[in-house]
Coordinates of C-alpha atoms in Angstrom, one line a residue:
X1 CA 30.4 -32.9 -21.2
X2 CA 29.9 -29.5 -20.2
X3 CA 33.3 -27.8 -18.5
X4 CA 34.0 -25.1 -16.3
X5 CA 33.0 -22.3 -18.6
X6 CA 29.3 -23.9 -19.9
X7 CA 30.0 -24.6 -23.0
X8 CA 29.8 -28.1 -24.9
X9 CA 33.3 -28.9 -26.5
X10 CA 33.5 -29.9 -30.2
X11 CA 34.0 -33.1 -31.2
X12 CA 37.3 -32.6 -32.0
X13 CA 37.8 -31.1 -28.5
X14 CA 36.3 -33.9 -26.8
X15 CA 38.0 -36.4 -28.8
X16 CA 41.3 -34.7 -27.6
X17 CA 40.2 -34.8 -24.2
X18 CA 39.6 -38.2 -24.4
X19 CA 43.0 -39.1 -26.1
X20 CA 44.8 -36.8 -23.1
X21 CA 42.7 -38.8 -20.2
X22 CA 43.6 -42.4 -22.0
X23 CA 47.0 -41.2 -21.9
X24 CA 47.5 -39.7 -18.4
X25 CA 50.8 -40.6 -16.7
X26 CA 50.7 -41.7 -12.8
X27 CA 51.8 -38.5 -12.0
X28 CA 48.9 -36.8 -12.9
X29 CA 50.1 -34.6 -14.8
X30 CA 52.0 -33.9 -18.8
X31 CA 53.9 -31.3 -20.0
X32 CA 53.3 -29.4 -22.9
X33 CA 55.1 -31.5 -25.2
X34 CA 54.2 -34.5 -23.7
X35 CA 50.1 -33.2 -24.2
X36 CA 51.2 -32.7 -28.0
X37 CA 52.8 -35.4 -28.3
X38 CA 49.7 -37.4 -27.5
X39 CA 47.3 -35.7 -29.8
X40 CA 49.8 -35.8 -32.7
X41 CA 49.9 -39.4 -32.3
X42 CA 46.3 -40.1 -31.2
X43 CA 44.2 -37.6 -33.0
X44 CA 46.8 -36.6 -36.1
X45 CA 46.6 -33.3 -35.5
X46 CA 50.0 -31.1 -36.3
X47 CA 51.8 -29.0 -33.8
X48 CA 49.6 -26.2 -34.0
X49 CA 46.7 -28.0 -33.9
X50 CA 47.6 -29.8 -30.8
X51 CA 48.9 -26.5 -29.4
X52 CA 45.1 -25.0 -30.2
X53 CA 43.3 -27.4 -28.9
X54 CA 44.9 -27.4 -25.5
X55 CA 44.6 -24.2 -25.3
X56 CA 40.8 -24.6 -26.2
X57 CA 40.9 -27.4 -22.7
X58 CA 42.4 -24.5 -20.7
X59 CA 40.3 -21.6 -21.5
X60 CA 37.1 -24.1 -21.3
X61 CA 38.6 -24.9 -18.0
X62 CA 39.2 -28.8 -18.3
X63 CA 43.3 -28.1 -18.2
X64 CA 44.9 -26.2 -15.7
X65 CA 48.6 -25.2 -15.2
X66 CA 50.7 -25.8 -12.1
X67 CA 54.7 -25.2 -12.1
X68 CA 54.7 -24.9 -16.5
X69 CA 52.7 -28.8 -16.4
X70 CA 49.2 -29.3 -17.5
X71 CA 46.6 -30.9 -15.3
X72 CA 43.5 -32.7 -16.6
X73 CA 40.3 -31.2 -14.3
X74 CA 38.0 -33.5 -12.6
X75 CA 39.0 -36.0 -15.7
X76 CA 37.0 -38.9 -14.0
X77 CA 34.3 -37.4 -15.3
X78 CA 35.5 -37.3 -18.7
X79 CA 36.0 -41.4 -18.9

């Protein structure tokens, strides 16, 4: 899957992305910690792993941030 910013995620990155769209909550929407907490669990990565790889989504442009919560973009696609 290519995101916002053309270029193919990792493997790792797109396993991550799969854990986060597995996970989503009705709202739509996680927090940060809630997002970490996912990966931890799902993909064992440690705090700062999680913390790089969602910032990895974001600047790729498949997160987004509205109001200090994370939004998955056009996640559909990513199922």
């Amino acid at each position: 899957m290519v995101g916002q910013g053309g270029s193919p995620l990792s493997p790792l990155a797109q396993d991550a992305l799969d854990a986060l769209v597995s996970e989503l909550p009705d709202e739509g929407e996680f927090t940060h910690e809630q997002a970490y907490g996912i990966l931890e669990e799902k993909e064992d990565l440690g705090r700062s792993g999680a913390q790089d790889i969602i910032e990895r989504l974001h600047n790729n442009g498949h997160l987004y941030e509205v109001e200090g919560k994370l939004r998955l973009t056009d996640y559909e696609s990513a199922q």
